[in-house]
mmCIF file of N, CA, C and O in Angstrom:
data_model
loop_
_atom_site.group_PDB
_atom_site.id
_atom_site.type_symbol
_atom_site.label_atom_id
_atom_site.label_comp_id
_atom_site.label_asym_id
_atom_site.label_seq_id
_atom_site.Cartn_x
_atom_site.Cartn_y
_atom_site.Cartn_z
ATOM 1 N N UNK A 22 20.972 -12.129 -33.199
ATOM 2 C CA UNK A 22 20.492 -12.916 -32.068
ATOM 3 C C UNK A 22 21.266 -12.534 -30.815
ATOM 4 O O UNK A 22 22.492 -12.440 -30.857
ATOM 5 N N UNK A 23 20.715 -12.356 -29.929
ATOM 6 C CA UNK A 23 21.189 -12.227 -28.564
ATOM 7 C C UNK A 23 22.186 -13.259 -27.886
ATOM 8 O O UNK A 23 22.170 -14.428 -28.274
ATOM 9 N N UNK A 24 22.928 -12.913 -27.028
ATOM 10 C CA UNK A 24 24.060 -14.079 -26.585
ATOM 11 C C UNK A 24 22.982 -13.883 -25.149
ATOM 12 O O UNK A 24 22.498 -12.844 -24.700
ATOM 13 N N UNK A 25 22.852 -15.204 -24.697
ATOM 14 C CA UNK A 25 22.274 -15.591 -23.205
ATOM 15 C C UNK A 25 23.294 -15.328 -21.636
ATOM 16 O O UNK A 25 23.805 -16.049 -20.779
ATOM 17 N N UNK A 26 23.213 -14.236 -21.850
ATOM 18 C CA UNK A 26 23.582 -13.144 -20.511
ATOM 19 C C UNK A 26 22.595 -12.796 -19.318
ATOM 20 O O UNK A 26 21.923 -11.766 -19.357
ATOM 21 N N UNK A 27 22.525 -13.718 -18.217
ATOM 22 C CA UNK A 27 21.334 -13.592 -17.140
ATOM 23 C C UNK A 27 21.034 -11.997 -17.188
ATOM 24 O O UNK A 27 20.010 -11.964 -17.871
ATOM 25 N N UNK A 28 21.263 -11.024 -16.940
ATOM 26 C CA UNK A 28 21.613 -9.447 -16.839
ATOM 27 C C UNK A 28 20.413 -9.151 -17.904
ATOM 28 O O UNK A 28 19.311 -8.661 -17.659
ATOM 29 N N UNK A 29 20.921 -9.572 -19.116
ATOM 30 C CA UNK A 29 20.366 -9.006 -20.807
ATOM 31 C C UNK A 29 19.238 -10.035 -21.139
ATOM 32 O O UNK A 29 18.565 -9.892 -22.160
ATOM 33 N N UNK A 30 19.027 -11.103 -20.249
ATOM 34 C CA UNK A 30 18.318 -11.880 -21.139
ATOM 35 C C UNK A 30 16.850 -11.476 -21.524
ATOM 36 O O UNK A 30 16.317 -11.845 -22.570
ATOM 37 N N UNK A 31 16.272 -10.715 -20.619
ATOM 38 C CA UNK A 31 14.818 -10.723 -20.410
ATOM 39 C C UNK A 31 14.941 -9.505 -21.739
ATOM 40 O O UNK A 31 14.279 -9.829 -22.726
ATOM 41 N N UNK A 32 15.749 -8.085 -21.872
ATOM 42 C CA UNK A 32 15.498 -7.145 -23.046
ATOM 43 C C UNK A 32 15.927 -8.182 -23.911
ATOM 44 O O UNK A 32 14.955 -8.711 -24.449
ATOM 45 N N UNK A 33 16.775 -8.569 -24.176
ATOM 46 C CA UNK A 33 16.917 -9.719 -25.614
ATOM 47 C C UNK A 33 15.867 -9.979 -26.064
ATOM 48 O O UNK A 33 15.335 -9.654 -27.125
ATOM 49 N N UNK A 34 15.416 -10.830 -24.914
ATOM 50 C CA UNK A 34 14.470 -11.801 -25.491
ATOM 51 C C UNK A 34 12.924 -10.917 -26.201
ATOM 52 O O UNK A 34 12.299 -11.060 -27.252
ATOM 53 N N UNK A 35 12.756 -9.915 -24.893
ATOM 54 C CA UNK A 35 11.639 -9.306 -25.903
ATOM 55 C C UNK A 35 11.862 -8.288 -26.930
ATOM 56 O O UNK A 35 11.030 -7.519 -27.412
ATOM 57 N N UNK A 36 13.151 -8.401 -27.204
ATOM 58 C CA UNK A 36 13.403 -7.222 -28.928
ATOM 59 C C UNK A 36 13.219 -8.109 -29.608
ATOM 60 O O UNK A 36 12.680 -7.636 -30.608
ATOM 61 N N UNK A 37 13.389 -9.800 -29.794
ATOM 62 C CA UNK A 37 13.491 -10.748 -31.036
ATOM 63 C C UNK A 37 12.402 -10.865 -31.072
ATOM 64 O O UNK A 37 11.600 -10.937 -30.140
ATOM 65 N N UNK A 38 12.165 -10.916 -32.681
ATOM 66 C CA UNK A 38 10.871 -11.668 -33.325
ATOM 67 C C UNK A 38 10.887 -12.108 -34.481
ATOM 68 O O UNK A 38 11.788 -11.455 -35.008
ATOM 69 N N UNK A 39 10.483 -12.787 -35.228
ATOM 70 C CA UNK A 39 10.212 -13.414 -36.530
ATOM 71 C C UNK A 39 9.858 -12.104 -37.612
ATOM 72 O O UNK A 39 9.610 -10.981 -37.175
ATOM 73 N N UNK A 40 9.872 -12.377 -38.857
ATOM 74 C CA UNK A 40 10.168 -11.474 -40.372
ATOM 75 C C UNK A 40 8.849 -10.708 -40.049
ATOM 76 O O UNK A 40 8.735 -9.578 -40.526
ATOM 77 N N UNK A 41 7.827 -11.223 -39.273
ATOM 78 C CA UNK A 41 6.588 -10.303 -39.629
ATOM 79 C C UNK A 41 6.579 -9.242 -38.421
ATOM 80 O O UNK A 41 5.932 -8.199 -38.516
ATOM 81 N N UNK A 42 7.340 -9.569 -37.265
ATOM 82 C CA UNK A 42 7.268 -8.204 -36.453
ATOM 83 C C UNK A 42 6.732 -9.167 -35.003
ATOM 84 O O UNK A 42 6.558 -8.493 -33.988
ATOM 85 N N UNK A 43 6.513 -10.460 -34.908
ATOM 86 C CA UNK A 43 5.887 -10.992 -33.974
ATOM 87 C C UNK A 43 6.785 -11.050 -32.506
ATOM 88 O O UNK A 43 7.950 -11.448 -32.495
ATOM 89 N N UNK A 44 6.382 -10.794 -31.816
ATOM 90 C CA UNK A 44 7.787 -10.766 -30.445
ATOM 91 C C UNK A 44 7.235 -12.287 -29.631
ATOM 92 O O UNK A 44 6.060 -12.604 -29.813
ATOM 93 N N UNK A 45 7.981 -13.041 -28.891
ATOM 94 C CA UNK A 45 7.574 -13.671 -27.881
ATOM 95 C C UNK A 45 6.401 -13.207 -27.035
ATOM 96 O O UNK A 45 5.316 -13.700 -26.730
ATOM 97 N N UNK A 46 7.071 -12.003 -26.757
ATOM 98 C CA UNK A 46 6.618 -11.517 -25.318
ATOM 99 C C UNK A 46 4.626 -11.633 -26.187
ATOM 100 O O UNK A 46 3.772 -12.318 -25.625
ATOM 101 N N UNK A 47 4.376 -11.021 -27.219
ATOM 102 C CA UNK A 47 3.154 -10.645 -27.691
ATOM 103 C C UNK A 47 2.580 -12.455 -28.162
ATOM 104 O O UNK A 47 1.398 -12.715 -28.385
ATOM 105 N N UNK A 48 3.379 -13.193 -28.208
ATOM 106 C CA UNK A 48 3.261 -14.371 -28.757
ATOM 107 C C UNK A 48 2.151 -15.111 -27.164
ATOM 108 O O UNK A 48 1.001 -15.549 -27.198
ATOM 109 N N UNK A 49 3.112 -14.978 -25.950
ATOM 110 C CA UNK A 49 2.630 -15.462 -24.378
ATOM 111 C C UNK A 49 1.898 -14.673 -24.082
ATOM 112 O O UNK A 49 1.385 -14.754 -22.966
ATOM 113 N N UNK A 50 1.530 -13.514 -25.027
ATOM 114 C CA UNK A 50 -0.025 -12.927 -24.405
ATOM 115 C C UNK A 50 -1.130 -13.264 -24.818
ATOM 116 O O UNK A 50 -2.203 -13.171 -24.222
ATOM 117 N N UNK A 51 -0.882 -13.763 -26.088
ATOM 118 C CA UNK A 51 -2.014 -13.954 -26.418
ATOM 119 C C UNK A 51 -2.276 -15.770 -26.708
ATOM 120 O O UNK A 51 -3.084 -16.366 -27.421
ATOM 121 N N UNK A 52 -1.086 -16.287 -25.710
ATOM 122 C CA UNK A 52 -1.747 -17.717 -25.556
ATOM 123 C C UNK A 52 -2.387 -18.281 -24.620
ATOM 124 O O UNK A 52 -1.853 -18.126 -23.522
ATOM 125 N N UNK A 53 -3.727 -19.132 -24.621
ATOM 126 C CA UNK A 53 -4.605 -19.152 -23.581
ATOM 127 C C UNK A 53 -3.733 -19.898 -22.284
ATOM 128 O O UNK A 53 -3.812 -19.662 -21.079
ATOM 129 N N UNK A 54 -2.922 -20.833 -22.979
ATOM 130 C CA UNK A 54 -1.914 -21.613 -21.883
ATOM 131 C C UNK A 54 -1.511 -21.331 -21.475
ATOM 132 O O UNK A 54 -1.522 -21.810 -20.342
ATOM 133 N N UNK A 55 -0.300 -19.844 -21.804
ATOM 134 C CA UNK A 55 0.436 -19.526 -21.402
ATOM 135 C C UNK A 55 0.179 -18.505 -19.839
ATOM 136 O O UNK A 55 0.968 -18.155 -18.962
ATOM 137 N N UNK A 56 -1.176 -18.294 -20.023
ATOM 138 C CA UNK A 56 -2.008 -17.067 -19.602
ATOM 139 C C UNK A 56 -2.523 -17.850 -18.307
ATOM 140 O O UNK A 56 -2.319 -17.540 -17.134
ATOM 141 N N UNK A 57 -3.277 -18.997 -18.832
ATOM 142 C CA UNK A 57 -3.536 -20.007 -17.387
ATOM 143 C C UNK A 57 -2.203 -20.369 -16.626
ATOM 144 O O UNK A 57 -2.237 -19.932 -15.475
ATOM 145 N N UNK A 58 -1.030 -21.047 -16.936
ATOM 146 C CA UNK A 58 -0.036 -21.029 -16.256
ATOM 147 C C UNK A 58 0.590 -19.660 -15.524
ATOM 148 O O UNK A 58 1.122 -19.714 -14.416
ATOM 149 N N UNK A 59 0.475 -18.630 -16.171
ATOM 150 C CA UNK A 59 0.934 -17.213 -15.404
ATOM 151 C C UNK A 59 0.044 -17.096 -13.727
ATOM 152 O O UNK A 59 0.393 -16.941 -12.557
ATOM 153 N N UNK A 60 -1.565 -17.320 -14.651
ATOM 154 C CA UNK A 60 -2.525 -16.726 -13.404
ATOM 155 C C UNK A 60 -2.663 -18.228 -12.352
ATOM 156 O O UNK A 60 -2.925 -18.059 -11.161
ATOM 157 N N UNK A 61 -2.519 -19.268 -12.750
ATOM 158 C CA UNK A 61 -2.151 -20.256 -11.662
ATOM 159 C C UNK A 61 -0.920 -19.716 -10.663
ATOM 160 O O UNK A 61 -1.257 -19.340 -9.540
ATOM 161 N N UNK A 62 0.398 -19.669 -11.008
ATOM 162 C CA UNK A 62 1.478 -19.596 -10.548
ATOM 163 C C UNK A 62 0.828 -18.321 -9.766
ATOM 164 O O UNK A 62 0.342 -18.725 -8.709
ATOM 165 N N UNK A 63 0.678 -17.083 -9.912
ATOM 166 C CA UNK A 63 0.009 -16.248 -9.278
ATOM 167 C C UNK A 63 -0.852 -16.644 -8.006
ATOM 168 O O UNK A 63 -0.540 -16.641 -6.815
ATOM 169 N N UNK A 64 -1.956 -16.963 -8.600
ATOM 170 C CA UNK A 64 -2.617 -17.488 -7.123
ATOM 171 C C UNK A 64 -2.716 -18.345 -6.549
ATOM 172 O O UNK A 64 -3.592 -18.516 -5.702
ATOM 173 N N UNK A 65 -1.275 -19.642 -7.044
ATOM 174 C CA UNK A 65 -0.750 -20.142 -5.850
ATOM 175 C C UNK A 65 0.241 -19.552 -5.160
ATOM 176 O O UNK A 65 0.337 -19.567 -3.932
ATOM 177 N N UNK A 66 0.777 -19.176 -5.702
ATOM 178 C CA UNK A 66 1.547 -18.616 -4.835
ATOM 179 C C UNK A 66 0.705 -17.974 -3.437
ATOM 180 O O UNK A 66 0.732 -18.302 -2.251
ATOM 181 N N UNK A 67 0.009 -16.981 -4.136
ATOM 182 C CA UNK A 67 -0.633 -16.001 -3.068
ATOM 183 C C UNK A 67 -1.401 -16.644 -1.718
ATOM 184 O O UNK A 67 -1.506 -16.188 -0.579
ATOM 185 N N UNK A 68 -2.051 -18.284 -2.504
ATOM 186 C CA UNK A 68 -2.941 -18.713 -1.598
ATOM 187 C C UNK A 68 -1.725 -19.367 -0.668
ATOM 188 O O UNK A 68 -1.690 -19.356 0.562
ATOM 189 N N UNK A 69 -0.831 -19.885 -1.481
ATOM 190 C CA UNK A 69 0.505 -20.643 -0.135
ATOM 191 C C UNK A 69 0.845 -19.750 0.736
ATOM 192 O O UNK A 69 1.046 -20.093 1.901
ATOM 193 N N UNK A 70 0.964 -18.528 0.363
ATOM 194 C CA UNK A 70 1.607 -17.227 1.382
ATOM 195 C C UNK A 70 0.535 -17.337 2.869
ATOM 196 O O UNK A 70 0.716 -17.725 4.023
ATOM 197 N N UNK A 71 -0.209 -16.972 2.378
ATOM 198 C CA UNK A 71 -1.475 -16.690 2.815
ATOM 199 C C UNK A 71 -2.137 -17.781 3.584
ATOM 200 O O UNK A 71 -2.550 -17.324 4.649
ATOM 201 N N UNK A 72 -2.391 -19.035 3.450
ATOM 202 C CA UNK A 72 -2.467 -20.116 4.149
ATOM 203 C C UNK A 72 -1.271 -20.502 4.668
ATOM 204 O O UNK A 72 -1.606 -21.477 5.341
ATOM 205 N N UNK A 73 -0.151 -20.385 4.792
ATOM 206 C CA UNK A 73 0.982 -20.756 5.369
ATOM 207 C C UNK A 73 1.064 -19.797 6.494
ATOM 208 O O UNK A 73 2.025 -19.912 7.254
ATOM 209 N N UNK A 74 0.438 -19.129 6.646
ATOM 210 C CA UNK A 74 0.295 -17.674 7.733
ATOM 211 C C UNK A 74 -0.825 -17.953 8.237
ATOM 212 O O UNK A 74 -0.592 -18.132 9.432
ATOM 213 N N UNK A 75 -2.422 -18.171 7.959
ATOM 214 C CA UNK A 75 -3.188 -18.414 8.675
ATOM 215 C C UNK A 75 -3.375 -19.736 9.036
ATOM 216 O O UNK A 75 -4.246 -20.026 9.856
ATOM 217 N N UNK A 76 -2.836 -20.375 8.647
ATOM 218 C CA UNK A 76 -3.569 -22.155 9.213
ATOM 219 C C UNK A 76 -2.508 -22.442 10.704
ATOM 220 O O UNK A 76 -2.964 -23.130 11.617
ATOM 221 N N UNK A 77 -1.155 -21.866 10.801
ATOM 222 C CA UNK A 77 -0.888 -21.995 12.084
ATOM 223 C C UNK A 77 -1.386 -21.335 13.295
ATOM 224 O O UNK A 77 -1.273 -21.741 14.452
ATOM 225 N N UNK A 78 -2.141 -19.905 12.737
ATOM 226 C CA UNK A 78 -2.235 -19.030 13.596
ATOM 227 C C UNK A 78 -4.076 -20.073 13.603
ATOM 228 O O UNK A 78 -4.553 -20.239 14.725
ATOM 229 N N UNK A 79 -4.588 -20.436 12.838
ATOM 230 C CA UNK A 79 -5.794 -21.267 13.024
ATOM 231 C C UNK A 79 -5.992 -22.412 13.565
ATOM 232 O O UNK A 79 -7.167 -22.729 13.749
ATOM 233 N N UNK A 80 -4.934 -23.347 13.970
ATOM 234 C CA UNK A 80 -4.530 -24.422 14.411
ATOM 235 C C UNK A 80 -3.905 -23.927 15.664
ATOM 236 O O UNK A 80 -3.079 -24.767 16.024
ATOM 237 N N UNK A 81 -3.948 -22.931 16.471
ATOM 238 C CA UNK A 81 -3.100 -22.440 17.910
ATOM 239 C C UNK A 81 -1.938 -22.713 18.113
ATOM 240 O O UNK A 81 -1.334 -23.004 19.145
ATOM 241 N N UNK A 82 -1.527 -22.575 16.722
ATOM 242 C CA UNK A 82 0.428 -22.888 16.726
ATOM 243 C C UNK A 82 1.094 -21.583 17.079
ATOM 244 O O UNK A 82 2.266 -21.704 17.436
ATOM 245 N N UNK A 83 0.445 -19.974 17.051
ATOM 246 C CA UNK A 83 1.303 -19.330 16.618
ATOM 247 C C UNK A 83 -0.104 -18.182 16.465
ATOM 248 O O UNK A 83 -1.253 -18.475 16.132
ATOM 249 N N UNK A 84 0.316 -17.144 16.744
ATOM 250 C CA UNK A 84 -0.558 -15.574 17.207
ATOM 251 C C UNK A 84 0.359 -14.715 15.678
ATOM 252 O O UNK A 84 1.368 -14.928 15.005
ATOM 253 N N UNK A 85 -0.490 -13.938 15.724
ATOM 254 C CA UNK A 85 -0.125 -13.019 15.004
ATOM 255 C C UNK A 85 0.268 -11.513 16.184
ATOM 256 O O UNK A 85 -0.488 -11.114 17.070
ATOM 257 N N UNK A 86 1.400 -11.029 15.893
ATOM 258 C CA UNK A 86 1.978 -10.222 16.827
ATOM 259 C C UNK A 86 0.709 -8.851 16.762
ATOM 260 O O UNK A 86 0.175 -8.330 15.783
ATOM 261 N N UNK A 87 0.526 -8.556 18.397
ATOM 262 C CA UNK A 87 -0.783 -6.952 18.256
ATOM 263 C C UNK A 87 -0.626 -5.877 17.546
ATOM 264 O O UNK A 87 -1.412 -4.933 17.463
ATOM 265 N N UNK A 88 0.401 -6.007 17.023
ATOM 266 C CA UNK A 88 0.536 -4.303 15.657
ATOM 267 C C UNK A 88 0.414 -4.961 14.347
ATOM 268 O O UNK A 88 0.727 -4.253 13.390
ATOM 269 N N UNK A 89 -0.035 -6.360 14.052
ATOM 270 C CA UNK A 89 0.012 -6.710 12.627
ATOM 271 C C UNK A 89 -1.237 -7.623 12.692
ATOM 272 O O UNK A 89 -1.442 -8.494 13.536
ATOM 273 N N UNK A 90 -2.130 -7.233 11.535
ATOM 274 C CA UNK A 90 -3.417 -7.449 11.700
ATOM 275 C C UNK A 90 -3.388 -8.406 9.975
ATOM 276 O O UNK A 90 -2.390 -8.513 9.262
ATOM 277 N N UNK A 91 -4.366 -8.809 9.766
ATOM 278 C CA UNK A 91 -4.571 -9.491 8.373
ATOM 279 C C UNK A 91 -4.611 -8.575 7.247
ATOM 280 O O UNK A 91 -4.227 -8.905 6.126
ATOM 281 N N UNK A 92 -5.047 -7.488 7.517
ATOM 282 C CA UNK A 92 -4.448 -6.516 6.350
ATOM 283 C C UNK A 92 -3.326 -6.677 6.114
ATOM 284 O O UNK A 92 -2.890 -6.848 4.975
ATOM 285 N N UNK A 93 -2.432 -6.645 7.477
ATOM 286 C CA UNK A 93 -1.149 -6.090 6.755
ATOM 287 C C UNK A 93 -0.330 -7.347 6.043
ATOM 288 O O UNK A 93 0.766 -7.185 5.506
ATOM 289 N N UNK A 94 -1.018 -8.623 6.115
ATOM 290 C CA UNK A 94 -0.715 -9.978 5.758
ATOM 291 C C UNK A 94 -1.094 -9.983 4.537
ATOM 292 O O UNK A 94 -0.167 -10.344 3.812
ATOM 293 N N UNK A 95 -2.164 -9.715 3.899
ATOM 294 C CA UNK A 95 -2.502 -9.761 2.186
ATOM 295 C C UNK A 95 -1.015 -9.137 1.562
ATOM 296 O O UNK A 95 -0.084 -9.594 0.899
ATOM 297 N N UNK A 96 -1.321 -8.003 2.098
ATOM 298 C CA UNK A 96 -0.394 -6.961 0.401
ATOM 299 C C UNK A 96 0.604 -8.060 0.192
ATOM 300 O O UNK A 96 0.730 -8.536 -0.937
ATOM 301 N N UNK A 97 1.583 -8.656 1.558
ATOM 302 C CA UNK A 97 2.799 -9.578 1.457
ATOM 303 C C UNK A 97 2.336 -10.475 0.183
ATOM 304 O O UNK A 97 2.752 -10.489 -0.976
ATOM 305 N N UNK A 98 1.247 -11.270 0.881
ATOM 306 C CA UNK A 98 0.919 -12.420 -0.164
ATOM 307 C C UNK A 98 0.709 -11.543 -1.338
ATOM 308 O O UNK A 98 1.859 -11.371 -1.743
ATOM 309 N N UNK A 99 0.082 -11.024 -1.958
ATOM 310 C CA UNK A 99 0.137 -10.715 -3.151
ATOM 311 C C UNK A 99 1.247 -10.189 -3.689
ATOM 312 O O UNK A 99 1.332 -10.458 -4.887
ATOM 313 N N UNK A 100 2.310 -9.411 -3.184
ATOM 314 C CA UNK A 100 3.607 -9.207 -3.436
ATOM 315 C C UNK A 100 4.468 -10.526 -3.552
ATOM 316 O O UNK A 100 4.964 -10.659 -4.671
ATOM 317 N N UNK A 101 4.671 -11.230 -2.921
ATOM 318 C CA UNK A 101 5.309 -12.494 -3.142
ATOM 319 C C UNK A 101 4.667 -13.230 -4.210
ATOM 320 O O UNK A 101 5.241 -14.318 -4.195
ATOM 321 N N UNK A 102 3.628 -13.250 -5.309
ATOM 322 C CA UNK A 102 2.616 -13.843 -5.870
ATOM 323 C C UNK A 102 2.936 -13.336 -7.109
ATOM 324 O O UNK A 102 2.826 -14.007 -8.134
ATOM 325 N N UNK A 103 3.436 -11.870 -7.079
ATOM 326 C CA UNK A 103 3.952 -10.914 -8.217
ATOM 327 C C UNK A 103 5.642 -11.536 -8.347
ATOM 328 O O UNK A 103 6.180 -11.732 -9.436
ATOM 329 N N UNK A 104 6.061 -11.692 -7.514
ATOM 330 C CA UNK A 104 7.557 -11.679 -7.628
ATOM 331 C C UNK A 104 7.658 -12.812 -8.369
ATOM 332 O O UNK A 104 6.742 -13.619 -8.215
ATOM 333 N N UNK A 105 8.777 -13.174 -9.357
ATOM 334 C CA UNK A 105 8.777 -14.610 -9.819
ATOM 335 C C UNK A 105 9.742 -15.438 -9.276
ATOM 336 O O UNK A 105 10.774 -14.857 -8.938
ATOM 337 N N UNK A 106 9.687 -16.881 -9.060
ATOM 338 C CA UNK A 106 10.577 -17.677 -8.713
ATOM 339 C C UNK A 106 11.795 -18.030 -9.191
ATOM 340 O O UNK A 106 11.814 -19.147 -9.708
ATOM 341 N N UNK A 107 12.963 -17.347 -9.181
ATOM 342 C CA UNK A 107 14.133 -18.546 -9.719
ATOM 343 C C UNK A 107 14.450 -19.713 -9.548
ATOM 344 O O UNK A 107 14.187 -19.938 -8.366
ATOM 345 N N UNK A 108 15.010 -20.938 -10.171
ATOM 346 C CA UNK A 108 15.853 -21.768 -9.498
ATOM 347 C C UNK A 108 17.421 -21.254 -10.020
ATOM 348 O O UNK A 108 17.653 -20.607 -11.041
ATOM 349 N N UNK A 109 18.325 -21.695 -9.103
ATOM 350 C CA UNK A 109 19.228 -21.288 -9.323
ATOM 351 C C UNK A 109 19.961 -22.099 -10.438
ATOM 352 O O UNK A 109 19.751 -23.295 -10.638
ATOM 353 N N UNK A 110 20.820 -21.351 -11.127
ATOM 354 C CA UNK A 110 21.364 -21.723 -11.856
ATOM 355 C C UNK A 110 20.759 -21.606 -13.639
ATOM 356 O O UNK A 110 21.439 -22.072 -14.553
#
């Protein structure tokens, strides 16, 4: 068994599995819950990015600067949407 080392935890965790070969990691793929909670967290995130950027600039709080257009506003949101959240500690 793995000792819980922030650094090691994530390879730990997906080398362990039970006598038949089963890993976690293959365990949260193929659960429907686990799968809805992933793709929620995903596209909230993306939609908070993303509405947190247009609803001021839609409400006349706030312009979007002339060299940065809404293209270049997606990739962010979806990059921040990919990244996962820590809390600390």
């Amino acid at each position: 068994m793995c000792r819980e080392v922030w650094s090691a935890s994530v390879p730990c965790w997906l080398n362990e599995g039970d006598a038949q070969g089963a890993s976690p990691l293959s365990d949260a793929l193929s659960d429907a819950i686990a799968l809805g909670v992933f793709a929620g967290l995903l596209a909230g995130k993306f939609v908070g990015v993303l509405g947190g950027a247009w609803l001021p600039v839609l409400a006349g709080l706030g312009a979007l600067p002339e060299d940065i257009s809404w293209s270049d506003v997606v990739p962010v949101a979806v990059l921040a949407g990919i990244v996962p959240a820590h809390a600390p500690g």
